[in-house]
mmCIF file of C-alpha atoms in Angstrom:
data_model
loop_
_atom_site.group_PDB
_atom_site.id
_atom_site.type_symbol
_atom_site.label_atom_id
_atom_site.label_comp_id
_atom_site.label_asym_id
_atom_site.label_seq_id
_atom_site.Cartn_x
_atom_site.Cartn_y
_atom_site.Cartn_z
ATOM 1 C CA UNK A 1 106.810 109.600 97.133
ATOM 2 C CA UNK A 2 108.396 111.663 94.349
ATOM 3 C CA UNK A 3 105.906 112.053 91.419
ATOM 4 C CA UNK A 4 105.378 114.403 88.646
ATOM 5 C CA UNK A 5 101.751 114.681 87.207
ATOM 6 C CA UNK A 6 99.520 116.798 85.061
ATOM 7 C CA UNK A 7 96.541 118.510 85.374
ATOM 8 C CA UNK A 8 94.637 118.046 82.362
ATOM 9 C CA UNK A 9 95.057 114.877 80.336
ATOM 10 C CA UNK A 10 93.647 116.729 77.104
ATOM 11 C CA UNK A 11 93.755 119.998 75.650
ATOM 12 C CA UNK A 12 92.015 121.223 72.753
ATOM 13 C CA UNK A 13 93.142 124.785 70.881
ATOM 14 C CA UNK A 14 92.345 126.380 67.626
ATOM 15 C CA UNK A 15 95.247 127.128 65.134
ATOM 16 C CA UNK A 16 96.995 130.472 66.138
ATOM 17 C CA UNK A 17 95.848 130.292 69.930
ATOM 18 C CA UNK A 18 98.252 130.044 72.656
ATOM 19 C CA UNK A 19 98.529 126.901 74.534
ATOM 20 C CA UNK A 20 99.508 126.433 78.297
ATOM 21 C CA UNK A 21 100.005 123.107 79.623
ATOM 22 C CA UNK A 22 100.497 122.493 83.130
ATOM 23 C CA UNK A 23 102.475 120.156 85.533
ATOM 24 C CA UNK A 24 102.802 119.477 89.332
ATOM 25 C CA UNK A 25 105.499 117.873 91.140
ATOM 26 C CA UNK A 26 106.223 116.890 94.469
ATOM 27 C CA UNK A 27 109.851 116.167 95.046
ATOM 28 C CA UNK A 28 111.179 119.501 96.566
ATOM 29 C CA UNK A 29 114.799 118.189 95.859
ATOM 30 C CA UNK A 30 114.159 118.309 92.334
ATOM 31 C CA UNK A 31 116.603 120.652 90.450
ATOM 32 C CA UNK A 32 116.266 120.186 86.669
ATOM 33 C CA UNK A 33 113.098 119.976 84.906
ATOM 34 C CA UNK A 34 112.146 118.972 80.948
ATOM 35 C CA UNK A 35 109.478 119.052 78.391
ATOM 36 C CA UNK A 36 109.256 116.786 75.859
ATOM 37 C CA UNK A 37 106.794 116.058 72.860
ATOM 38 C CA UNK A 38 105.928 112.601 71.659
ATOM 39 C CA UNK A 39 104.088 111.851 68.486
ATOM 40 C CA UNK A 40 102.429 108.478 67.970
ATOM 41 C CA UNK A 41 104.844 105.532 67.360
ATOM 42 C CA UNK A 42 107.816 107.802 68.169
ATOM 43 C CA UNK A 43 110.108 108.553 71.073
ATOM 44 C CA UNK A 44 109.904 111.639 73.133
ATOM 45 C CA UNK A 45 111.414 114.767 71.520
ATOM 46 C CA UNK A 46 113.206 117.372 73.873
ATOM 47 C CA UNK A 47 111.689 120.597 73.807
ATOM 48 C CA UNK A 48 112.958 122.973 76.472
ATOM 49 C CA UNK A 49 114.558 122.753 79.800
ATOM 50 C CA UNK A 50 115.037 124.765 82.910
ATOM 51 C CA UNK A 51 117.098 124.580 85.735
ATOM 52 C CA UNK A 52 115.720 125.190 89.414
ATOM 53 C CA UNK A 53 117.603 128.685 89.829
ATOM 54 C CA UNK A 54 115.685 129.857 87.182
ATOM 55 C CA UNK A 55 111.822 130.548 86.799
ATOM 56 C CA UNK A 56 111.719 131.434 83.148
ATOM 57 C CA UNK A 57 113.205 130.098 79.825
ATOM 58 C CA UNK A 58 112.297 130.891 76.478
ATOM 59 C CA UNK A 59 112.960 129.043 73.225
ATOM 60 C CA UNK A 60 111.381 129.390 69.831
ATOM 61 C CA UNK A 61 107.756 129.784 69.940
ATOM 62 C CA UNK A 62 108.018 127.815 73.651
ATOM 63 C CA UNK A 63 108.240 129.568 77.078
ATOM 64 C CA UNK A 64 108.526 127.280 80.273
ATOM 65 C CA UNK A 65 107.503 128.862 83.798
ATOM 66 C CA UNK A 66 108.721 127.257 87.030
ATOM 67 C CA UNK A 67 107.122 128.091 90.356
ATOM 68 C CA UNK A 68 109.047 126.363 93.136
ATOM 69 C CA UNK A 69 107.089 127.843 95.777
ATOM 70 C CA UNK A 70 103.979 125.778 94.637
ATOM 71 C CA UNK A 71 105.937 123.272 92.779
ATOM 72 C CA UNK A 72 104.409 124.107 89.306
ATOM 73 C CA UNK A 73 105.807 123.636 86.010
ATOM 74 C CA UNK A 74 104.062 125.286 82.746
ATOM 75 C CA UNK A 75 104.822 125.005 78.999
ATOM 76 C CA UNK A 76 103.458 127.839 76.926
ATOM 77 C CA UNK A 77 103.541 127.393 73.145
ATOM 78 C CA UNK A 78 102.729 130.434 71.329
ATOM 79 C CA UNK A 79 100.660 130.524 68.092
ATOM 80 C CA UNK A 80 99.917 126.894 67.926
ATOM 81 C CA UNK A 81 100.020 124.870 64.743
ATOM 82 C CA UNK A 82 98.535 121.604 63.588
ATOM 83 C CA UNK A 83 102.127 120.144 63.838
ATOM 84 C CA UNK A 84 102.130 120.747 67.659
ATOM 85 C CA UNK A 85 99.486 117.978 67.985
ATOM 86 C CA UNK A 86 101.000 115.551 70.455
ATOM 87 C CA UNK A 87 101.398 114.272 74.112
ATOM 88 C CA UNK A 88 103.267 116.439 76.140
ATOM 89 C CA UNK A 89 105.257 115.408 79.101
ATOM 90 C CA UNK A 90 107.056 117.112 81.890
ATOM 91 C CA UNK A 91 109.765 115.364 83.932
ATOM 92 C CA UNK A 92 112.030 116.073 86.516
ATOM 93 C CA UNK A 93 115.381 114.815 88.074
ATOM 94 C CA UNK A 94 117.464 115.667 91.115
ATOM 95 C CA UNK A 95 120.650 114.609 90.615
ATOM 96 C CA UNK A 96 122.404 117.820 91.491
ATOM 97 C CA UNK A 97 121.172 117.128 95.106
ATOM 98 C CA UNK A 98 123.194 113.966 95.354
ATOM 99 C CA UNK A 99 120.148 112.271 94.361
ATOM 100 C CA UNK A 100 119.310 110.428 91.019
ATOM 101 C CA UNK A 101 119.787 111.526 87.574
ATOM 102 C CA UNK A 102 116.981 109.735 86.215
ATOM 103 C CA UNK A 103 114.021 111.432 84.677
ATOM 104 C CA UNK A 104 110.548 111.018 86.568
ATOM 105 C CA UNK A 105 107.912 111.437 84.131
ATOM 106 C CA UNK A 106 104.258 112.338 84.396
ATOM 107 C CA UNK A 107 101.342 110.716 82.779
ATOM 108 C CA UNK A 108 101.356 113.392 79.950
ATOM 109 C CA UNK A 109 98.659 116.156 78.196
ATOM 110 C CA UNK A 110 97.361 115.079 74.886
ATOM 111 C CA UNK A 111 97.250 118.605 72.818
ATOM 112 C CA UNK A 112 94.889 118.931 69.904
ATOM 113 C CA UNK A 113 95.235 121.822 67.498
ATOM 114 C CA UNK A 114 92.039 122.300 65.318
ATOM 115 C CA UNK A 115 92.539 124.093 62.072
ATOM 116 C CA UNK B 1 120.902 110.766 61.043
ATOM 117 C CA UNK B 2 123.297 111.294 64.049
ATOM 118 C CA UNK B 3 120.260 110.441 66.681
ATOM 119 C CA UNK B 4 119.714 107.667 69.230
ATOM 120 C CA UNK B 5 119.164 104.601 67.222
ATOM 121 C CA UNK B 6 117.160 101.431 68.615
ATOM 122 C CA UNK B 7 116.601 98.256 67.009
ATOM 123 C CA UNK B 8 114.493 96.457 66.512
ATOM 124 C CA UNK B 9 111.609 98.668 66.169
ATOM 125 C CA UNK B 10 108.937 95.738 66.834
ATOM 126 C CA UNK B 11 109.427 92.747 68.519
ATOM 127 C CA UNK B 12 106.785 90.007 68.500
ATOM 128 C CA UNK B 13 107.608 86.839 70.613
ATOM 129 C CA UNK B 14 105.552 84.122 72.654
ATOM 130 C CA UNK B 15 105.631 84.141 76.462
ATOM 131 C CA UNK B 16 108.579 82.254 78.074
ATOM 132 C CA UNK B 17 111.213 83.427 75.127
ATOM 133 C CA UNK B 18 114.256 85.596 75.647
ATOM 134 C CA UNK B 19 114.437 88.879 73.781
ATOM 135 C CA UNK B 20 117.460 91.337 73.123
ATOM 136 C CA UNK B 21 117.096 94.950 72.278
ATOM 137 C CA UNK B 22 120.094 97.134 71.069
ATOM 138 C CA UNK B 23 120.559 101.006 71.405
ATOM 139 C CA UNK B 24 123.153 103.166 69.653
ATOM 140 C CA UNK B 25 123.482 106.414 71.530
ATOM 141 C CA UNK B 26 124.602 109.681 70.173
ATOM 142 C CA UNK B 27 128.298 109.434 69.485
ATOM 143 C CA UNK B 28 129.513 111.750 71.906
ATOM 144 C CA UNK B 29 127.363 111.009 74.843
ATOM 145 C CA UNK B 30 128.685 109.133 77.906
ATOM 146 C CA UNK B 31 125.533 108.422 79.624
ATOM 147 C CA UNK B 32 122.791 106.037 78.270
ATOM 148 C CA UNK B 33 119.470 105.400 79.826
ATOM 149 C CA UNK B 34 116.710 102.490 79.381
ATOM 150 C CA UNK B 35 113.247 103.313 80.225
ATOM 151 C CA UNK B 36 109.825 101.512 79.667
ATOM 152 C CA UNK B 37 106.545 102.954 78.564
ATOM 153 C CA UNK B 38 103.065 101.616 78.444
ATOM 154 C CA UNK B 39 100.054 102.979 76.774
ATOM 155 C CA UNK B 40 98.916 106.094 78.003
ATOM 156 C CA UNK B 41 101.853 106.540 80.469
ATOM 157 C CA UNK B 42 104.859 108.477 81.012
ATOM 158 C CA UNK B 43 108.372 106.681 80.442
ATOM 159 C CA UNK B 44 109.642 104.616 83.695
ATOM 160 C CA UNK B 45 113.051 104.624 84.454
ATOM 161 C CA UNK B 46 114.952 101.202 84.297
ATOM 162 C CA UNK B 47 118.699 101.364 84.532
ATOM 163 C CA UNK B 48 121.504 104.017 83.493
ATOM 164 C CA UNK B 49 125.124 103.736 82.546
ATOM 165 C CA UNK B 50 128.103 106.289 82.656
ATOM 166 C CA UNK B 51 130.326 104.678 79.713
ATOM 167 C CA UNK B 52 130.357 101.078 80.642
ATOM 168 C CA UNK B 53 129.545 101.057 84.316
ATOM 169 C CA UNK B 54 125.860 100.620 85.360
ATOM 170 C CA UNK B 55 125.212 103.197 87.893
ATOM 171 C CA UNK B 56 121.738 102.877 89.027
ATOM 172 C CA UNK B 57 118.787 100.031 88.469
ATOM 173 C CA UNK B 58 115.445 100.686 89.230
ATOM 174 C CA UNK B 59 113.157 98.271 91.494
ATOM 175 C CA UNK B 60 111.359 97.619 88.192
ATOM 176 C CA UNK B 61 114.348 95.982 86.720
ATOM 177 C CA UNK B 62 113.525 92.344 87.891
ATOM 178 C CA UNK B 63 115.987 89.406 87.650
ATOM 179 C CA UNK B 64 114.742 88.701 84.138
ATOM 180 C CA UNK B 65 116.038 91.832 83.140
ATOM 181 C CA UNK B 66 119.885 92.581 82.193
ATOM 182 C CA UNK B 67 121.390 95.536 80.729
ATOM 183 C CA UNK B 68 124.887 95.729 79.307
ATOM 184 C CA UNK B 69 127.119 98.559 77.711
ATOM 185 C CA UNK B 70 130.429 96.619 77.338
ATOM 186 C CA UNK B 71 132.548 99.104 75.382
ATOM 187 C CA UNK B 72 130.736 102.023 76.739
ATOM 188 C CA UNK B 73 129.106 102.721 73.325
ATOM 189 C CA UNK B 74 126.055 100.724 72.083
ATOM 190 C CA UNK B 75 123.927 98.733 75.072
ATOM 191 C CA UNK B 76 121.894 95.979 74.945
ATOM 192 C CA UNK B 77 118.903 95.162 77.230
ATOM 193 C CA UNK B 78 117.786 91.516 77.634
ATOM 194 C CA UNK B 79 114.633 90.179 79.104
ATOM 195 C CA UNK B 80 114.626 86.421 79.756
ATOM 196 C CA UNK B 81 111.412 84.340 80.127
ATOM 197 C CA UNK B 82 109.184 86.966 78.922
ATOM 198 C CA UNK B 83 105.832 87.646 80.508
ATOM 199 C CA UNK B 84 102.653 89.186 79.343
ATOM 200 C CA UNK B 85 103.633 92.213 81.544
ATOM 201 C CA UNK B 86 106.570 92.862 79.860
ATOM 202 C CA UNK B 87 104.834 94.254 76.760
ATOM 203 C CA UNK B 88 105.595 97.941 76.384
ATOM 204 C CA UNK B 89 107.894 100.317 74.400
ATOM 205 C CA UNK B 90 111.241 100.132 75.763
ATOM 206 C CA UNK B 91 113.028 103.481 75.093
ATOM 207 C CA UNK B 92 116.587 104.400 75.061
ATOM 208 C CA UNK B 93 117.966 108.013 75.713
ATOM 209 C CA UNK B 94 121.697 109.273 76.119
ATOM 210 C CA UNK B 95 123.016 112.513 77.158
ATOM 211 C CA UNK B 96 126.361 114.213 77.822
ATOM 212 C CA UNK B 97 128.116 113.571 81.175
ATOM 213 C CA UNK B 98 127.679 117.166 82.432
ATOM 214 C CA UNK B 99 124.326 117.261 84.442
ATOM 215 C CA UNK B 100 122.023 118.817 83.893
ATOM 216 C CA UNK B 101 121.253 118.355 80.451
ATOM 217 C CA UNK B 102 118.484 116.788 78.314
ATOM 218 C CA UNK B 103 118.224 113.388 77.648
ATOM 219 C CA UNK B 104 117.718 112.518 73.912
ATOM 220 C CA UNK B 105 115.284 109.692 73.294
ATOM 221 C CA UNK B 106 115.240 107.077 70.314
ATOM 222 C CA UNK B 107 112.138 105.763 68.998
ATOM 223 C CA UNK B 108 112.061 102.865 71.096
ATOM 224 C CA UNK B 109 111.421 99.065 70.617
ATOM 225 C CA UNK B 110 107.630 97.900 70.797
ATOM 226 C CA UNK B 111 107.698 94.388 72.466
ATOM 227 C CA UNK B 112 104.451 92.396 72.060
ATOM 228 C CA UNK B 113 104.143 89.152 74.064
ATOM 229 C CA UNK B 114 101.626 86.595 72.387
#
């Protein structure tokens, strides 16, 4: 069945380093991917998204890479700051293929930034 | 604040009681989604609305769960005869109706069943 998962449950980095969070998905019909940041006691906060017709998209300090060949998604955070400490989720949907627009989430990666 | 608003933030109730949660989406968003999140897991889809029409329901949404969006603005999620397994964070999200586009989440209602 369709699923979205993450390779590592936790990631610890030093302040100022770059962080890379990985995600694998299995639904070949997925056409939209999105990254969220979730802090304790709060809802997921949108970070960046990418459509399946792209392989890279950049935001402020963040870059998302999509490799459809191996069904892999990554989030790169440049110059990681203590405020980036949170759980990061990738999610996908397949609404453009006549499928569902619901988001399917992975389990999340907990990022800890050490000062 | 013009984000997604959810009330109450916390709800504690005894097993067997009925509970109702409210979600107010971002004002110009036609689509509204409900998700459930348990500790250590990602959110799981429950249902979604396009204006007042409920377009999709998950198999997770048992007969005890009902969602409404009567005027295409706010939405309510009701759980009847609550069970221990209903304890979770219930998240609401909204989006514009031009797929694809980001869903913006509220801070959720945390439900605890005693």
